[in-house]
Structures are given as C-alpha cells and as structure tokens.
Amino acid sequence: FFIVGAIAPVCVMAQSEESPKAAPSMHDALLAALARSADLPSQGEAISGGWLTGPPSLAVSYLASNKNQGTDETEISLNLPVKSPRQRRNDAVLLKAEPGQQAAYDRYRAWYLSGVLRELHSDFAIAEAQIPLMERKAAILTRVRQQLQQRIAAGSAERFDLIALQRAGLDVNESLAELYRRRDNAREQFTDLTGFQRFPPVESPPVPPGLDYENHPQLQWLALNYERDLADARSSSPDTVPWNVAIVGRELDSPTLLEHQVGIAVEMPLQFGGRTRSTQTQSLLRSLHRDFLRQRDQLRQDLRRQWNNEQAALHALRERQLLAESLFDSDDLNSLLNTTRDSNELPIEIKVSRLNSLLQSAAEESLLVARIAATEERLRQLCGELL
C-alpha cells in the first residue's frame, strides 16, 4: 500500500472483542491501532506567531582611552531580531494551514493503517480458507497410506508406492505448516497493532466505481506538503530577513564629565529595483513546483495502474466463481473422492493427482470467496476509503 495524529478520542482499547455491549468492528480496530501507534508528542512543536525570529541577545563592550585625559566608553545593548512584515505574513499563512495539515496527516495515517489491517485480514481469511483443504488432504493421504500398508503386508502392492505416498504426505504437511504460520502471523500482527485477539467481521460496502483523485488521502497529503514547502521556501527571500532592533545604553566617562546615553537602533534590509526574491529563491520555488507535478502525476499513474490490475483480477475471479458454481456439485465431488480414495486399481501417482484435483475443486468456492473479498478490499484501499 501507499506509503499516515489522533482522529477522534479513542477509548476502544478498553473495549475488547469480549465486551458484552457491542461486537467490535474493523473501524474499532482502526481506532485502536491509531491510538496504540500514536506519537507521544502528538502535536509536536507549535508554530510561533510572535514577533521575534529568535532569542534576544545581549552585547556588552568597554572601550578604554589610551589618553591620560581621555574618555572611556561602556556600552550595553539588548538586540531583538524582529520579524519583517513579509515574514509575519508567511507565518500567518503557515498558522492558518496548520489545522489542515494536521487533519490531512490524520486522514493519511488512518488510510495507511486501514491498508495494513485490510491486508492482514485478507491474509488470515485466505489461509483459513485453504487450511481445511490441506487438513482434509492430509487425512485422506493418511488413510490411503494405511490401506497401502495393508496391501503391502498382503503382498498385493509394492513398497515403492508407499515411498511415493509418503513424499506426497510430507509435501502436504509442509504446505499445511506454512498456512498455519501465515494465519498465526497475520493474527499476531493484528493483535500487536490493535490489541484485539480476533479479527472482527469486515463490512463489505459496494466497491466505488472509480478513483477519486481529489479526495484521495495520499494525494491530499502530497499537495499540502507542497504548499508547506512553498511557504518555507518563500521565507528565504530577502524581504524576510529579520529587522534588528537594539535598545542601547552607553556611558561616557572622562575626568571632566560622566555622561549616560540611552537610545534605540534599528537595522533593516533595503531593497532596490523592486526585486523581492533572489534568483536562488525563485529557482527553488520552480524546482518545488516541478517535483510536485512529477510526484503527483506518478502517483496518479500508479493508482490507475493498480486499479486496472485489481479490476481485471476481480473480473477474472468472479467469472471463475460463476464457472465453478456451474461445474462442481458437492455430492458428486464427495462421491468421486471416496471412490478414488478406496480404489486399488489406480497407480499411486494417478490416485494422488486425482485426489489433489478433486480436493481443489471441493475447496474452490470458499477460496474464491476469500480471494474476491481480498481484491475488493484492495480496490477500496486504492480509492482512499478508510475502514
């Protein structure tokens, strides 16, 4: 998934799936994941809206005369780096955009975590759909092996067939162990993210008809980051150089006079020719604009490509589902399985191959349901929908 804050006050963590009040949903799981993965300083450092660009500084100087009747001078100044009018306007833009930035970040983060939870649920559901097939296959191979051992003992079968059957059993056990691992890993990762011990049911609203680029969380986050980068770049223009305001105290000490002076000094940049931005700043602004357009177009192309691929995959799965419903009858499949399992005439390799084919057909419906649901969830994720 594309590669993110609290969206709302979250008290889901105290409500587990064992709560008698209401069964949790995947939306509750999302809120719990957001709460558990939130940064401790959720807001970070606030943007300053004050008048100073940095801390004040204190300067002290003492000048001693080299003349016997000369004047010694002591000066103390408090220097204040004051924001220029342009810098204050830039800060106002940033302050105004900050709530939108935070909201966009929250939505992007929720969308990203929605994709992670969707993927974990899909991995779990597909493994769960395949495990009964492998367990049934292992049980059937065990029974066939027992039958074969009896025939070998009676002298009506060769030991080579038993070796081939044992190898098939090892392959099935290995596949079954891998499915258990995938299922348990998905569940453990889901628990780590949400605190829930089990997957809640997934609601299945209709898949959106197409991509909505304007409201996509990732594209919105990209656009707002671009605006933020522009504001930061504009802050480097010459007319944003701070003004320096100094409060000065001076003492003039001579044999005939002791004089104290207090005053103020202001240092501000001057601009000539009406040019307010340096060539470097203008080049940076153009570069940011080009980079934004490139990233936006690339992201749109990636979304469209993935959308088309997933749509094609969903269409193929639905066509296969319709074909499977018309071809396979559960009673016939079970009858064929029993006949093939108990047959003593078939060579062992053909028997194992036929059993595999029949078992795959028997598990086709449940596996297709899980794969279709996973594809639909990927389409909802591509559209920018949250759980």
PDB file of N, CA, C and O in Angstrom, residues 277-334:
ATOM      1  N   ARG A 277      12.726  38.733  -4.402  1.00  0.00           N
ATOM      2  CA  ARG A 277      13.194  37.368  -4.238  1.00  0.00           C
ATOM      3  C   ARG A 277      14.491  37.172  -5.013  1.00  0.00           C
ATOM      4  O   ARG A 277      14.620  37.633  -6.146  1.00  0.00           O
ATOM      5  N   SER A 278      15.395  36.467  -4.378  1.00  0.00           N
ATOM      6  CA  SER A 278      16.670  36.196  -5.031  1.00  0.00           C
ATOM      7  C   SER A 278      16.483  35.161  -6.134  1.00  0.00           C
ATOM      8  O   SER A 278      15.484  34.441  -6.189  1.00  0.00           O
ATOM      9  N   THR A 279      17.482  35.081  -6.999  1.00  0.00           N
ATOM     10  CA  THR A 279      17.458  34.076  -8.058  1.00  0.00           C
ATOM     11  C   THR A 279      17.426  32.680  -7.463  1.00  0.00           C
ATOM     12  O   THR A 279      16.736  31.780  -7.975  1.00  0.00           O
ATOM     13  N   GLN A 280      18.138  32.485  -6.358  1.00  0.00           N
ATOM     14  CA  GLN A 280      18.152  31.182  -5.708  1.00  0.00           C
ATOM     15  C   GLN A 280      16.763  30.804  -5.194  1.00  0.00           C
ATOM     16  O   GLN A 280      16.328  29.658  -5.347  1.00  0.00           O
ATOM     17  N   THR A 281      16.059  31.787  -4.605  1.00  0.00           N
ATOM     18  CA  THR A 281      14.708  31.500  -4.096  1.00  0.00           C
ATOM     19  C   THR A 281      13.760  31.175  -5.244  1.00  0.00           C
ATOM     20  O   THR A 281      12.967  30.226  -5.167  1.00  0.00           O
ATOM     21  N   GLN A 282      13.823  31.949  -6.316  1.00  0.00           N
ATOM     22  CA  GLN A 282      12.952  31.700  -7.458  1.00  0.00           C
ATOM     23  C   GLN A 282      13.236  30.328  -8.071  1.00  0.00           C
ATOM     24  O   GLN A 282      12.310  29.591  -8.455  1.00  0.00           O
ATOM     25  N   SER A 283      14.512  29.961  -8.165  1.00  0.00           N
ATOM     26  CA  SER A 283      14.861  28.646  -8.700  1.00  0.00           C
ATOM     27  C   SER A 283      14.328  27.535  -7.793  1.00  0.00           C
ATOM     28  O   SER A 283      13.834  26.504  -8.281  1.00  0.00           O
ATOM     29  N   LEU A 284      14.400  27.751  -6.482  1.00  0.00           N
ATOM     30  CA  LEU A 284      13.898  26.749  -5.543  1.00  0.00           C
ATOM     31  C   LEU A 284      12.393  26.580  -5.675  1.00  0.00           C
ATOM     32  O   LEU A 284      11.873  25.455  -5.665  1.00  0.00           O
ATOM     33  N   LEU A 285      11.671  27.685  -5.840  1.00  0.00           N
ATOM     34  CA  LEU A 285      10.220  27.612  -5.999  1.00  0.00           C
ATOM     35  C   LEU A 285       9.847  26.846  -7.265  1.00  0.00           C
ATOM     36  O   LEU A 285       8.920  26.026  -7.264  1.00  0.00           O
ATOM     37  N   ARG A 286      10.545  27.125  -8.352  1.00  0.00           N
ATOM     38  CA  ARG A 286      10.259  26.405  -9.600  1.00  0.00           C
ATOM     39  C   ARG A 286      10.588  24.923  -9.467  1.00  0.00           C
ATOM     40  O   ARG A 286       9.862  24.066  -9.972  1.00  0.00           O
ATOM     41  N   SER A 287      11.698  24.618  -8.776  1.00  0.00           N
ATOM     42  CA  SER A 287      12.070  23.220  -8.587  1.00  0.00           C
ATOM     43  C   SER A 287      11.029  22.476  -7.746  1.00  0.00           C
ATOM     44  O   SER A 287      10.675  21.328  -8.050  1.00  0.00           O
ATOM     45  N   LEU A 288      10.531  23.124  -6.699  1.00  0.00           N
ATOM     46  CA  LEU A 288       9.493  22.503  -5.878  1.00  0.00           C
ATOM     47  C   LEU A 288       8.235  22.234  -6.697  1.00  0.00           C
ATOM     48  O   LEU A 288       7.592  21.184  -6.542  1.00  0.00           O
ATOM     49  N   HIS A 289       7.889  23.176  -7.564  1.00  0.00           N
ATOM     50  CA  HIS A 289       6.698  23.003  -8.390  1.00  0.00           C
ATOM     51  C   HIS A 289       6.868  21.833  -9.359  1.00  0.00           C
ATOM     52  O   HIS A 289       5.955  21.002  -9.514  1.00  0.00           O
ATOM     53  N   ARG A 290       8.039  21.739  -9.980  1.00  0.00           N
ATOM     54  CA  ARG A 290       8.281  20.630 -10.917  1.00  0.00           C
ATOM     55  C   ARG A 290       8.256  19.293 -10.176  1.00  0.00           C
ATOM     56  O   ARG A 290       7.684  18.313 -10.669  1.00  0.00           O
ATOM     57  N   ASP A 291       8.876  19.244  -9.009  1.00  0.00           N
ATOM     58  CA  ASP A 291       8.892  17.991  -8.245  1.00  0.00           C
ATOM     59  C   ASP A 291       7.478  17.591  -7.833  1.00  0.00           C
ATOM     60  O   ASP A 291       7.129  16.402  -7.873  1.00  0.00           O
ATOM     61  N   PHE A 292       6.679  18.576  -7.441  1.00  0.00           N
ATOM     62  CA  PHE A 292       5.309  18.258  -7.044  1.00  0.00           C
ATOM     63  C   PHE A 292       4.516  17.695  -8.206  1.00  0.00           C
ATOM     64  O   PHE A 292       3.810  16.686  -8.068  1.00  0.00           O
ATOM     65  N   LEU A 293       4.606  18.315  -9.366  1.00  0.00           N
ATOM     66  CA  LEU A 293       3.871  17.827 -10.534  1.00  0.00           C
ATOM     67  C   LEU A 293       4.325  16.420 -10.919  1.00  0.00           C
ATOM     68  O   LEU A 293       3.500  15.563 -11.267  1.00  0.00           O
ATOM     69  N   ARG A 294       5.636  16.180 -10.843  1.00  0.00           N
ATOM     70  CA  ARG A 294       6.149  14.852 -11.192  1.00  0.00           C
ATOM     71  C   ARG A 294       5.625  13.800 -10.212  1.00  0.00           C
ATOM     72  O   ARG A 294       5.147  12.735 -10.632  1.00  0.00           O
ATOM     73  N   GLN A 295       5.708  14.094  -8.916  1.00  0.00           N
ATOM     74  CA  GLN A 295       5.241  13.124  -7.919  1.00  0.00           C
ATOM     75  C   GLN A 295       3.736  12.914  -8.017  1.00  0.00           C
ATOM     76  O   GLN A 295       3.251  11.781  -7.894  1.00  0.00           O
ATOM     77  N   ARG A 296       2.983  13.999  -8.248  1.00  0.00           N
ATOM     78  CA  ARG A 296       1.525  13.862  -8.363  1.00  0.00           C
ATOM     79  C   ARG A 296       1.153  13.012  -9.568  1.00  0.00           C
ATOM     80  O   ARG A 296       0.314  12.098  -9.460  1.00  0.00           O
ATOM     81  N   ASP A 297       1.777  13.296 -10.717  1.00  0.00           N
ATOM     82  CA  ASP A 297       1.448  12.522 -11.918  1.00  0.00           C
ATOM     83  C   ASP A 297       1.852  11.061 -11.767  1.00  0.00           C
ATOM     84  O   ASP A 297       1.120  10.155 -12.203  1.00  0.00           O
ATOM     85  N   GLN A 298       3.013  10.816 -11.155  1.00  0.00           N
ATOM     86  CA  GLN A 298       3.462   9.443 -10.958  1.00  0.00           C
ATOM     87  C   GLN A 298       2.528   8.696 -10.022  1.00  0.00           C
ATOM     88  O   GLN A 298       2.183   7.520 -10.259  1.00  0.00           O
ATOM     89  N   LEU A 299       2.084   9.373  -8.971  1.00  0.00           N
ATOM     90  CA  LEU A 299       1.172   8.734  -8.023  1.00  0.00           C
ATOM     91  C   LEU A 299      -0.165   8.423  -8.681  1.00  0.00           C
ATOM     92  O   LEU A 299      -0.739   7.343  -8.480  1.00  0.00           O
ATOM     93  N   ARG A 300      -0.667   9.349  -9.481  1.00  0.00           N
ATOM     94  CA  ARG A 300      -1.920   9.082 -10.193  1.00  0.00           C
ATOM     95  C   ARG A 300      -1.778   7.904 -11.148  1.00  0.00           C
ATOM     96  O   ARG A 300      -2.686   7.056 -11.242  1.00  0.00           O
ATOM     97  N   GLN A 301      -0.672   7.844 -11.850  1.00  0.00           N
ATOM     98  CA  GLN A 301      -0.458   6.724 -12.765  1.00  0.00           C
ATOM     99  C   GLN A 301      -0.373   5.396 -12.014  1.00  0.00           C
ATOM    100  O   GLN A 301      -0.931   4.384 -12.462  1.00  0.00           O
ATOM    101  N   ASP A 302       0.320   5.403 -10.871  1.00  0.00           N
ATOM    102  CA  ASP A 302       0.428   4.183 -10.077  1.00  0.00           C
ATOM    103  C   ASP A 302      -0.943   3.746  -9.565  1.00  0.00           C
ATOM    104  O   ASP A 302      -1.276   2.551  -9.596  1.00  0.00           O
ATOM    105  N   LEU A 303      -1.730   4.705  -9.093  1.00  0.00           N
ATOM    106  CA  LEU A 303      -3.071   4.368  -8.614  1.00  0.00           C
ATOM    107  C   LEU A 303      -3.926   3.799  -9.743  1.00  0.00           C
ATOM    108  O   LEU A 303      -4.629   2.796  -9.560  1.00  0.00           O
ATOM    109  N   ARG A 304      -3.875   4.430 -10.903  1.00  0.00           N
ATOM    110  CA  ARG A 304      -4.669   3.972 -12.038  1.00  0.00           C
ATOM    111  C   ARG A 304      -4.217   2.580 -12.485  1.00  0.00           C
ATOM    112  O   ARG A 304      -5.044   1.714 -12.789  1.00  0.00           O
ATOM    113  N   ARG A 305      -2.900   2.364 -12.546  1.00  0.00           N
ATOM    114  CA  ARG A 305      -2.391   1.056 -12.978  1.00  0.00           C
ATOM    115  C   ARG A 305      -2.831  -0.034 -12.003  1.00  0.00           C
ATOM    116  O   ARG A 305      -3.317  -1.100 -12.426  1.00  0.00           O
ATOM    117  N   GLN A 306      -2.670   0.214 -10.718  1.00  0.00           N
ATOM    118  CA  GLN A 306      -3.078  -0.788  -9.733  1.00  0.00           C
ATOM    119  C   GLN A 306      -4.580  -1.002  -9.753  1.00  0.00           C
ATOM    120  O   GLN A 306      -5.063  -2.130  -9.600  1.00  0.00           O
ATOM    121  N   TRP A 307      -5.328   0.086  -9.946  1.00  0.00           N
ATOM    122  CA  TRP A 307      -6.787  -0.041 -10.023  1.00  0.00           C
ATOM    123  C   TRP A 307      -7.191  -0.945 -11.192  1.00  0.00           C
ATOM    124  O   TRP A 307      -8.033  -1.834 -11.044  1.00  0.00           O
ATOM    125  N   ASN A 308      -6.599  -0.701 -12.356  1.00  0.00           N
ATOM    126  CA  ASN A 308      -6.931  -1.519 -13.526  1.00  0.00           C
ATOM    127  C   ASN A 308      -6.553  -2.987 -13.309  1.00  0.00           C
ATOM    128  O   ASN A 308      -7.306  -3.899 -13.695  1.00  0.00           O
ATOM    129  N   ASN A 309      -5.387  -3.222 -12.699  1.00  0.00           N
ATOM    130  CA  ASN A 309      -4.963  -4.599 -12.441  1.00  0.00           C
ATOM    131  C   ASN A 309      -5.919  -5.306 -11.481  1.00  0.00           C
ATOM    132  O   ASN A 309      -6.292  -6.470 -11.698  1.00  0.00           O
ATOM    133  N   GLU A 310      -6.295  -4.612 -10.415  1.00  0.00           N
ATOM    134  CA  GLU A 310      -7.193  -5.234  -9.438  1.00  0.00           C
ATOM    135  C   GLU A 310      -8.596  -5.431 -10.017  1.00  0.00           C
ATOM    136  O   GLU A 310      -9.266  -6.422  -9.717  1.00  0.00           O
ATOM    137  N   GLN A 311      -9.049  -4.503 -10.857  1.00  0.00           N
ATOM    138  CA  GLN A 311     -10.345  -4.668 -11.513  1.00  0.00           C
ATOM    139  C   GLN A 311     -10.336  -5.886 -12.431  1.00  0.00           C
ATOM    140  O   GLN A 311     -11.300  -6.665 -12.471  1.00  0.00           O
ATOM    141  N   ALA A 312      -9.246  -6.047 -13.168  1.00  0.00           N
ATOM    142  CA  ALA A 312      -9.143  -7.212 -14.048  1.00  0.00           C
ATOM    143  C   ALA A 312      -9.099  -8.502 -13.238  1.00  0.00           C
ATOM    144  O   ALA A 312      -9.725  -9.503 -13.601  1.00  0.00           O
ATOM    145  N   ALA A 313      -8.364  -8.484 -12.121  1.00  0.00           N
ATOM    146  CA  ALA A 313      -8.294  -9.667 -11.273  1.00  0.00           C
ATOM    147  C   ALA A 313      -9.659 -10.002 -10.673  1.00  0.00           C
ATOM    148  O   ALA A 313     -10.056 -11.172 -10.610  1.00  0.00           O
ATOM    149  N   LEU A 314     -10.388  -8.958 -10.262  1.00  0.00           N
ATOM    150  CA  LEU A 314     -11.716  -9.194  -9.684  1.00  0.00           C
ATOM    151  C   LEU A 314     -12.671  -9.768 -10.726  1.00  0.00           C
ATOM    152  O   LEU A 314     -13.451 -10.687 -10.427  1.00  0.00           O
ATOM    153  N   HIS A 315     -12.609  -9.233 -11.935  1.00  0.00           N
ATOM    154  CA  HIS A 315     -13.466  -9.761 -13.006  1.00  0.00           C
ATOM    155  C   HIS A 315     -13.155 -11.236 -13.282  1.00  0.00           C
ATOM    156  O   HIS A 315     -14.078 -12.059 -13.429  1.00  0.00           O
ATOM    157  N   ALA A 316     -11.868 -11.570 -13.323  1.00  0.00           N
ATOM    158  CA  ALA A 316     -11.486 -12.968 -13.584  1.00  0.00           C
ATOM    159  C   ALA A 316     -11.948 -13.885 -12.453  1.00  0.00           C
ATOM    160  O   ALA A 316     -12.410 -15.005 -12.696  1.00  0.00           O
ATOM    161  N   LEU A 317     -11.834 -13.416 -11.211  1.00  0.00           N
ATOM    162  CA  LEU A 317     -12.256 -14.245 -10.076  1.00  0.00           C
ATOM    163  C   LEU A 317     -13.764 -14.466 -10.081  1.00  0.00           C
ATOM    164  O   LEU A 317     -14.236 -15.574  -9.789  1.00  0.00           O
ATOM    165  N   ARG A 318     -14.521 -13.450 -10.423  1.00  0.00           N
ATOM    166  CA  ARG A 318     -15.975 -13.598 -10.468  1.00  0.00           C
ATOM    167  C   ARG A 318     -16.398 -14.525 -11.608  1.00  0.00           C
ATOM    168  O   ARG A 318     -17.345 -15.304 -11.457  1.00  0.00           O
ATOM    169  N   GLU A 319     -15.712 -14.422 -12.734  1.00  0.00           N
ATOM    170  CA  GLU A 319     -16.002 -15.343 -13.829  1.00  0.00           C
ATOM    171  C   GLU A 319     -15.682 -16.783 -13.422  1.00  0.00           C
ATOM    172  O   GLU A 319     -16.450 -17.709 -13.722  1.00  0.00           O
ATOM    173  N   ARG A 320     -14.579 -16.957 -12.725  1.00  0.00           N
ATOM    174  CA  ARG A 320     -14.211 -18.294 -12.275  1.00  0.00           C
ATOM    175  C   ARG A 320     -15.220 -18.806 -11.247  1.00  0.00           C
ATOM    176  O   ARG A 320     -15.551 -20.001 -11.231  1.00  0.00           O
ATOM    177  N   GLN A 321     -15.711 -17.905 -10.407  1.00  0.00           N
ATOM    178  CA  GLN A 321     -16.708 -18.300  -9.414  1.00  0.00           C
ATOM    179  C   GLN A 321     -17.990 -18.792 -10.084  1.00  0.00           C
ATOM    180  O   GLN A 321     -18.566 -19.805  -9.689  1.00  0.00           O
ATOM    181  N   LEU A 322     -18.432 -18.066 -11.108  1.00  0.00           N
ATOM    182  CA  LEU A 322     -19.632 -18.497 -11.832  1.00  0.00           C
ATOM    183  C   LEU A 322     -19.415 -19.847 -12.508  1.00  0.00           C
ATOM    184  O   LEU A 322     -20.298 -20.719 -12.502  1.00  0.00           O
ATOM    185  N   LEU A 323     -18.247 -20.025 -13.104  1.00  0.00           N
ATOM    186  CA  LEU A 323     -17.939 -21.288 -13.768  1.00  0.00           C
ATOM    187  C   LEU A 323     -17.875 -22.430 -12.759  1.00  0.00           C
ATOM    188  O   LEU A 323     -18.379 -23.531 -13.022  1.00  0.00           O
ATOM    189  N   ALA A 324     -17.272 -22.173 -11.602  1.00  0.00           N
ATOM    190  CA  ALA A 324     -17.158 -23.218 -10.582  1.00  0.00           C
ATOM    191  C   ALA A 324     -18.527 -23.629 -10.071  1.00  0.00           C
ATOM    192  O   ALA A 324     -18.796 -24.818  -9.834  1.00  0.00           O
ATOM    193  N   GLU A 325     -19.416 -22.647  -9.890  1.00  0.00           N
ATOM    194  CA  GLU A 325     -20.756 -22.972  -9.416  1.00  0.00           C
ATOM    195  C   GLU A 325     -21.511 -23.839 -10.408  1.00  0.00           C
ATOM    196  O   GLU A 325     -22.331 -24.680 -10.019  1.00  0.00           O
ATOM    197  N   SER A 326     -21.254 -23.643 -11.694  1.00  0.00           N
ATOM    198  CA  SER A 326     -21.964 -24.427 -12.706  1.00  0.00           C
ATOM    199  C   SER A 326     -21.342 -25.800 -12.940  1.00  0.00           C
ATOM    200  O   SER A 326     -22.013 -26.729 -13.406  1.00  0.00           O
ATOM    201  N   LEU A 327     -20.050 -25.954 -12.621  1.00  0.00           N
ATOM    202  CA  LEU A 327     -19.361 -27.210 -12.922  1.00  0.00           C
ATOM    203  C   LEU A 327     -19.328 -28.179 -11.753  1.00  0.00           C
ATOM    204  O   LEU A 327     -19.398 -29.397 -11.949  1.00  0.00           O
ATOM    205  N   PHE A 328     -19.183 -27.656 -10.552  1.00  0.00           N
ATOM    206  CA  PHE A 328     -18.916 -28.517  -9.409  1.00  0.00           C
ATOM    207  C   PHE A 328     -20.175 -28.742  -8.589  1.00  0.00           C
ATOM    208  O   PHE A 328     -20.889 -27.791  -8.253  1.00  0.00           O
ATOM    209  N   ASP A 329     -20.435 -29.977  -8.271  1.00  0.00           N
ATOM    210  CA  ASP A 329     -21.515 -30.361  -7.375  1.00  0.00           C
ATOM    211  C   ASP A 329     -20.894 -31.064  -6.173  1.00  0.00           C
ATOM    212  O   ASP A 329     -20.126 -32.017  -6.335  1.00  0.00           O
ATOM    213  N   SER A 330     -21.193 -30.599  -4.983  1.00  0.00           N
ATOM    214  CA  SER A 330     -20.520 -31.115  -3.795  1.00  0.00           C
ATOM    215  C   SER A 330     -20.776 -32.608  -3.595  1.00  0.00           C
ATOM    216  O   SER A 330     -19.867 -33.353  -3.200  1.00  0.00           O
ATOM    217  N   ASP A 331     -21.994 -33.070  -3.868  1.00  0.00           N
ATOM    218  CA  ASP A 331     -22.271 -34.500  -3.702  1.00  0.00           C
ATOM    219  C   ASP A 331     -21.455 -35.345  -4.669  1.00  0.00           C
ATOM    220  O   ASP A 331     -20.903 -36.393  -4.300  1.00  0.00           O
ATOM    221  N   ASP A 332     -21.395 -34.872  -5.928  1.00  0.00           N
ATOM    222  CA  ASP A 332     -20.600 -35.611  -6.916  1.00  0.00           C
ATOM    223  C   ASP A 332     -19.116 -35.626  -6.540  1.00  0.00           C
ATOM    224  O   ASP A 332     -18.436 -36.647  -6.684  1.00  0.00           O
ATOM    225  N   LEU A 333     -18.633 -34.484  -6.066  1.00  0.00           N
ATOM    226  CA  LEU A 333     -17.226 -34.408  -5.695  1.00  0.00           C
ATOM    227  C   LEU A 333     -16.905 -35.358  -4.550  1.00  0.00           C
ATOM    228  O   LEU A 333     -15.885 -36.055  -4.566  1.00  0.00           O
ATOM    229  N   ASN A 334     -17.772 -35.396  -3.553  1.00  0.00           N
ATOM    230  CA  ASN A 334     -17.531 -36.291  -2.421  1.00  0.00           C
ATOM    231  C   ASN A 334     -17.582 -37.757  -2.860  1.00  0.00           C
ATOM    232  O   ASN A 334     -16.793 -38.596  -2.392  1.00  0.00           O
TER     233      ASN A 334
END
